[in-house]
């Protein structure tokens, strides 16, 4: 009996340890089983970074994102652009709720995109071109026998200039290119949360192949978006690529006279989308008087105040200290009275020392930090600033010396007048005597 107890304890410990060391759980929706092999390099990039992948067909009857009210996946990867209906409990609303809860979704489409995937993209502010339309470029394409010229060469100069999301491409003189064969995207310009990760070359246009262009194209030139991203206010991330072929083994290993970077870009975008970088959090916040380590219940006008905030950044699967020189502090009542950049201390805290304004009331220490690629962080600490008490004013105020002098001069003048008046005999009385 004791051996059985030890055995059960051992298995429980093993299962608990496995739950601690397993990576982010990712559900991969496939259009067919062949995609598991045609995009194996793409999937191995995730597996090598300790992601736990679960492969399912998009019409699988057992699909579900949650179980008993809890989400069983951290990320969703959709590689089924022509799927008309999801299987199981998966639906458009469940995916939208999954995004609204702060989770991540990566969607790849092509020219055969279904209305189901199109509607999900529209909910994220991304409009996909009509079915069967492709992006063409007659000036930048591979020298293949393709009359549509749909296998475009897109320069890495068209990437968003953010190393955090797309990685570093410093050697632009080598003319690195990306192979793209897909559909055009357009962004909702009224949505400030959308990010254009990759735009097209100036000579590109979107149209139906082998058909005359009778109307203005869906998008042309720089307004054509190839890969778009969205970061929600609750830190959920969505990436939509107009090309499923962009992430295939054929494009990752294709030999060409050009330097191709599909593989490097895909890994960088995946790591950002699934929150392996670009994630910030506030570790600690403190504010004290400059000459002490005490945070008083209320400050006094013109006090010298020291404010400290520590920000952490996730790199891979570890939290490290975030160091930046563009973090600002606002000391605000209704409008900001103080707005200053914070300095880095030796222990990597963001620190600032300043003098409170000569205004009393209820104020807030506010740090509102938002940069492209990072999630937004916001810290608000409310404090009271009171006026000076009657015993705290200076004994003599320098600016009041003219009033002091006028008062003393009037007193001295009155005293001198009294002495002269009392000791001077009247002239009329002297004559009579």
XYZ file of C-alpha atoms in Angstrom:
433
model
C 0.000 0.000 0.000
C 2.848 2.406 0.798
C 4.455 1.658 -2.568
C 1.206 2.613 -4.328
C 1.106 5.893 -2.420
C 4.700 6.666 -3.426
C 3.901 5.771 -7.036
C 0.850 8.059 -7.136
C 2.875 10.862 -5.543
C 5.612 10.416 -8.138
C 3.163 10.595 -11.063
C 1.444 13.661 -9.570
C 4.822 15.384 -9.176
C 5.758 14.528 -12.782
C 2.496 15.914 -14.152
C 2.874 19.065 -12.041
C 6.455 19.571 -13.241
C 5.354 19.113 -16.847
C 2.690 21.803 -16.415
C 5.347 24.180 -15.105
C 7.910 23.688 -17.864
C 5.614 23.420 -20.868
C 5.623 26.305 -23.292
C 2.766 28.438 -24.621
C -0.079 26.266 -25.875
C -0.900 26.962 -29.514
C -3.788 25.593 -31.560
C -2.912 25.253 -35.264
C -5.891 25.058 -37.645
C -5.025 23.426 -40.978
C -6.952 23.252 -44.225
C -5.578 19.789 -44.964
C -3.058 17.400 -43.489
C -0.530 18.165 -46.227
C 0.079 21.623 -44.720
C 1.724 20.018 -41.720
C 4.524 18.933 -44.054
C 4.528 21.819 -46.558
C 5.018 24.304 -43.698
C 7.116 22.103 -41.400
C 10.004 24.615 -41.151
C 7.519 27.254 -40.068
C 6.183 24.972 -37.332
C 9.659 23.865 -36.251
C 10.521 27.490 -35.549
C 7.813 27.478 -32.906
C 8.746 24.064 -31.530
C 12.399 25.098 -31.210
C 11.243 28.064 -29.133
C 9.417 25.740 -26.689
C 5.891 26.203 -28.053
C 3.428 23.376 -27.540
C 1.576 22.896 -30.842
C -1.746 21.115 -31.314
C -2.647 20.411 -34.967
C -6.309 20.174 -35.961
C -8.273 20.432 -39.172
C -10.402 23.561 -39.308
C -13.608 21.494 -39.610
C -12.732 19.085 -36.789
C -15.838 18.398 -34.705
C -13.856 18.470 -31.429
C -12.532 22.025 -31.780
C -12.810 24.246 -28.692
C -10.807 27.136 -27.280
C -12.103 26.884 -23.715
C -13.058 24.198 -21.263
C -15.244 24.846 -18.222
C -14.827 28.590 -18.675
C -11.019 28.546 -18.906
C -9.028 28.905 -22.114
C -6.939 25.831 -22.876
C -4.793 27.622 -25.480
C -2.680 30.757 -25.360
C -2.383 31.294 -29.116
C -4.371 30.489 -32.247
C -2.705 29.945 -35.627
C -5.136 29.799 -38.573
C -3.755 28.385 -41.845
C -7.123 27.555 -43.395
C -8.084 30.554 -45.561
C -10.851 28.837 -47.601
C -12.687 27.275 -44.645
C -16.372 28.212 -44.780
C -17.265 26.981 -41.302
C -15.286 25.904 -38.257
C -16.003 22.628 -36.529
C -16.924 21.954 -32.918
C -17.519 24.913 -30.616
C -15.247 27.220 -32.630
C -17.030 30.177 -34.198
C -16.451 33.790 -35.168
C -17.725 35.012 -31.818
C -15.551 32.588 -29.854
C -12.450 33.815 -31.738
C -13.413 37.462 -31.105
C -13.891 36.663 -27.401
C -10.527 34.888 -27.450
C -8.907 38.084 -28.773
C -10.826 40.314 -26.358
C -9.521 38.257 -23.449
C -5.935 39.220 -24.358
C -4.886 36.160 -26.362
C -3.068 36.084 -29.700
C -4.148 35.081 -33.211
C -2.026 34.608 -36.350
C -3.993 34.370 -39.629
C -2.641 33.508 -43.093
C -4.871 33.935 -46.153
C -4.584 33.701 -49.938
C -6.670 34.584 -52.974
C -9.243 31.886 -52.083
C -10.192 33.461 -48.770
C -13.638 32.582 -47.438
C -16.242 34.954 -46.047
C -15.633 33.447 -42.605
C -11.980 34.517 -42.475
C -12.820 37.784 -44.237
C -15.318 38.691 -41.499
C -12.818 37.949 -38.723
C -10.309 40.231 -40.459
C -12.907 42.974 -40.824
C -13.601 42.797 -37.088
C -9.882 43.476 -36.599
C -9.935 46.466 -38.992
C -8.287 44.708 -41.964
C -10.106 44.564 -45.314
C -9.061 41.698 -47.631
C -9.379 42.086 -51.380
C -12.082 40.197 -53.280
C -11.766 36.474 -53.938
C -9.376 35.321 -56.689
C -7.662 38.730 -56.777
C -3.880 38.792 -56.468
C -1.165 41.391 -56.064
C 0.990 41.770 -59.172
C 4.157 43.669 -59.978
C 5.568 43.731 -63.510
C 8.817 45.368 -62.431
C 9.797 43.456 -59.268
C 9.259 39.730 -59.629
C 11.146 36.499 -60.046
C 12.193 35.631 -63.614
C 9.723 32.767 -63.937
C 7.250 31.921 -66.689
C 4.261 33.453 -64.927
C 2.213 35.913 -66.966
C 0.570 37.323 -63.836
C 3.927 38.170 -62.225
C 2.380 37.285 -58.876
C 5.638 35.989 -57.327
C 6.765 39.418 -56.269
C 10.062 40.584 -54.822
C 9.449 43.021 -51.980
C 12.426 44.917 -50.612
C 13.049 44.768 -46.856
C 13.067 48.567 -46.959
C 9.257 48.326 -47.046
C 9.196 46.723 -43.603
C 8.110 48.640 -40.541
C 11.283 50.199 -39.052
C 10.938 48.360 -35.762
C 13.543 45.766 -34.822
C 11.282 44.589 -32.023
C 8.662 43.250 -34.468
C 10.390 42.504 -37.773
C 13.978 42.110 -36.569
C 17.107 43.874 -37.747
C 17.901 44.271 -41.438
C 20.898 46.623 -41.222
C 22.668 45.692 -44.450
C 20.326 47.328 -46.955
C 23.153 47.582 -49.498
C 22.875 43.827 -50.124
C 19.301 44.331 -51.406
C 17.509 41.760 -49.294
C 14.094 40.779 -50.609
C 10.978 38.938 -49.520
C 9.062 36.566 -51.794
C 5.335 37.297 -51.745
C 2.495 35.604 -53.577
C -0.884 36.502 -52.214
C -3.695 38.979 -51.804
C -3.748 42.682 -50.906
C -4.900 44.078 -47.558
C -6.188 47.516 -46.648
C -6.270 48.980 -43.158
C -8.987 50.971 -41.456
C -7.269 54.343 -41.134
C -9.529 55.373 -38.251
C -8.106 52.597 -36.046
C -4.896 53.805 -34.339
C -4.096 50.309 -33.045
C -3.374 48.860 -36.507
C 0.243 48.468 -37.644
C 1.451 48.160 -41.228
C 4.251 45.598 -41.004
C 4.972 45.189 -44.724
C 3.810 47.395 -47.577
C 4.145 46.787 -51.304
C 6.462 48.334 -53.858
C 5.294 51.458 -55.776
C 4.639 49.473 -58.986
C 2.243 46.911 -57.476
C -1.497 46.707 -57.998
C -4.281 44.317 -57.067
C -6.644 42.863 -59.665
C -8.186 39.699 -61.046
C -5.642 37.898 -63.274
C -6.263 37.644 -67.030
C -9.230 40.035 -66.827
C -9.431 43.652 -67.991
C -9.256 46.280 -65.271
C -12.517 48.223 -65.643
C -12.573 49.830 -62.204
C -10.044 51.415 -59.904
C -8.069 48.599 -58.203
C -8.641 47.690 -54.600
C -5.189 49.055 -53.801
C -2.121 50.216 -55.671
C 1.436 51.126 -54.725
C 2.248 52.123 -51.176
C -1.348 51.829 -49.984
C -1.198 48.068 -50.569
C -0.547 46.291 -47.269
C 0.875 42.778 -47.387
C 1.198 41.945 -43.668
C -0.748 43.802 -40.982
C -0.882 43.613 -37.199
C -3.178 44.773 -34.429
C -2.429 45.155 -30.734
C -5.543 45.526 -28.600
C -5.778 47.691 -25.502
C -5.721 44.604 -23.272
C -2.445 43.442 -24.940
C -3.921 40.871 -27.315
C -2.033 40.627 -30.622
C -3.276 39.718 -34.092
C -1.185 39.326 -37.257
C -2.836 38.910 -40.661
C -0.732 37.908 -43.667
C -2.120 38.124 -47.180
C 0.051 35.200 -48.283
C -0.048 31.668 -46.941
C 2.676 30.728 -49.405
C 4.994 33.275 -47.726
C 5.574 30.823 -44.827
C 5.943 27.596 -46.814
C 9.057 25.419 -46.984
C 9.381 26.227 -50.677
C 9.827 29.936 -49.972
C 12.121 29.358 -46.987
C 14.505 27.182 -49.001
C 14.109 28.658 -52.484
C 17.403 29.460 -54.188
C 17.654 32.705 -56.102
C 20.099 35.314 -57.268
C 18.576 37.580 -54.626
C 19.086 37.460 -50.856
C 15.759 36.196 -49.523
C 14.638 36.811 -45.911
C 11.252 35.109 -45.591
C 12.482 32.720 -42.928
C 14.024 35.354 -40.654
C 11.024 37.661 -40.926
C 8.525 34.898 -40.158
C 10.308 33.955 -36.939
C 10.506 37.571 -35.752
C 6.838 38.231 -36.425
C 5.811 34.984 -34.730
C 7.811 35.777 -31.607
C 6.233 39.212 -31.378
C 2.700 38.033 -32.109
C 2.889 35.303 -29.461
C 4.338 37.739 -26.854
C 7.833 36.364 -26.634
C 9.080 39.962 -26.798
C 7.680 43.463 -26.655
C 5.756 42.852 -23.424
C 6.157 45.321 -20.541
C 4.916 45.377 -16.973
C 5.280 47.708 -13.997
C 7.255 46.074 -11.204
C 7.174 48.737 -8.504
C 6.309 52.402 -7.957
C 7.430 54.674 -5.097
C 7.465 58.374 -4.272
C 9.113 60.064 -1.275
C 10.480 63.360 -0.081
C 13.966 64.084 -1.379
C 15.628 64.194 2.061
C 13.960 61.039 3.435
C 12.657 57.610 2.467
C 9.197 58.310 3.842
C 6.114 58.744 1.702
C 3.998 61.285 3.642
C 0.188 61.178 3.664
C 0.200 64.619 2.022
C 2.826 66.806 0.427
C 3.248 70.533 0.894
C 3.544 73.055 -1.920
C 7.121 73.578 -3.128
C 8.288 70.295 -1.600
C 11.150 68.426 -3.280
C 9.795 65.015 -4.362
C 11.573 61.890 -5.616
C 9.652 59.453 -7.866
C 10.819 55.939 -8.864
C 9.290 53.345 -11.161
C 10.694 49.973 -12.205
C 9.588 48.512 -15.558
C 10.197 44.915 -16.657
C 10.386 43.530 -20.200
C 9.908 39.942 -21.325
C 12.636 38.491 -23.548
C 11.970 34.918 -24.567
C 10.448 33.369 -21.464
C 12.197 35.552 -18.863
C 11.469 38.947 -17.371
C 14.369 41.416 -17.415
C 14.701 45.069 -16.481
C 13.570 47.468 -19.184
C 15.903 50.404 -19.782
C 14.784 53.365 -21.872
C 15.499 57.080 -21.903
C 12.096 58.205 -23.194
C 9.892 57.399 -20.185
C 8.022 60.518 -19.059
C 6.398 61.444 -15.761
C 3.453 63.818 -15.520
C 2.365 65.515 -12.314
C -1.216 66.350 -13.143
C -4.185 67.922 -11.447
C -6.488 68.595 -14.379
C -3.729 69.614 -16.739
C -0.094 68.583 -16.318
C 1.873 71.001 -14.108
C 5.106 69.033 -14.531
C 6.191 66.837 -17.452
C 9.754 65.513 -17.348
C 11.847 62.692 -18.816
C 13.034 60.217 -16.215
C 16.635 59.164 -15.661
C 18.048 55.659 -15.249
C 19.682 54.808 -11.942
C 22.423 52.249 -11.326
C 19.853 49.638 -10.303
C 17.951 50.263 -13.604
C 15.092 52.154 -12.004
C 13.548 55.144 -13.740
C 14.006 58.077 -11.375
C 13.175 61.789 -11.309
C 13.484 64.512 -8.655
C 11.517 67.723 -9.006
C 9.936 70.565 -7.032
C 6.181 70.582 -6.558
C 4.317 73.581 -7.979
C 3.065 76.354 -5.716
C -0.498 75.096 -6.176
C -2.399 72.933 -3.720
C -5.042 70.311 -4.505
C -5.335 66.640 -5.468
C -2.636 65.607 -7.963
C -1.576 62.405 -9.716
C 1.794 60.925 -10.616
C 1.123 59.531 -14.102
C 3.355 57.372 -16.311
C 1.660 56.642 -19.641
C 4.133 54.814 -21.897
C 3.152 53.648 -25.381
C 5.595 52.741 -28.148
C 5.243 50.756 -31.398
C 5.806 47.075 -30.727
C 5.342 47.342 -26.968
C 2.134 47.013 -25.041
C 0.975 50.181 -23.311
C 1.624 50.582 -19.604
C -0.155 53.077 -17.365
C 0.512 53.965 -13.751
C -1.463 56.520 -11.751
C -0.764 57.391 -8.114
C -2.959 59.987 -6.383
C -1.500 62.332 -3.765
C -2.649 65.452 -1.940
C -0.731 68.720 -1.929
C -1.687 71.110 0.897
C -0.810 74.758 1.471
C 1.650 75.903 4.143
C 0.446 75.960 7.735
C 0.598 79.225 9.664
C 3.740 78.097 11.496
C 5.515 77.070 8.299
C 5.834 80.458 6.660
C 9.147 82.312 6.793
C 9.627 84.782 9.649
C 10.653 87.587 7.311
C 9.826 87.555 3.643
C 12.279 89.340 1.380
C 9.646 90.716 -0.956
C 7.818 92.314 2.011
C 10.735 94.482 3.135
C 9.296 97.658 1.477
C 6.144 97.201 3.545
C 8.195 96.595 6.671
C 10.118 99.820 5.976
C 6.969 101.866 5.351
C 5.392 100.638 8.583
C 8.511 101.388 10.653
C 8.992 104.771 8.995
C 5.410 105.731 9.805
C 5.874 104.675 13.434
C 9.132 106.591 13.731
C 7.582 109.645 12.116
C 4.638 109.540 14.504
C 6.968 109.161 17.494
C 9.136 112.058 16.336
C 6.098 114.242 15.753
C 4.761 113.431 19.245
C 8.059 114.346 20.918
C 8.324 117.651 19.092
C 4.698 118.532 19.676
C 4.800 117.798 23.417
C 8.081 119.585 24.118
C 7.631 122.703 21.940
C 5.991 125.699 23.714
C 3.256 127.543 21.889
C 4.421 130.899 20.417
C 1.253 132.859 21.486
C 1.619 131.977 25.196
C 5.208 133.186 25.231
C 4.295 136.656 23.870
C 1.547 137.138 26.430
C 3.872 136.321 29.300
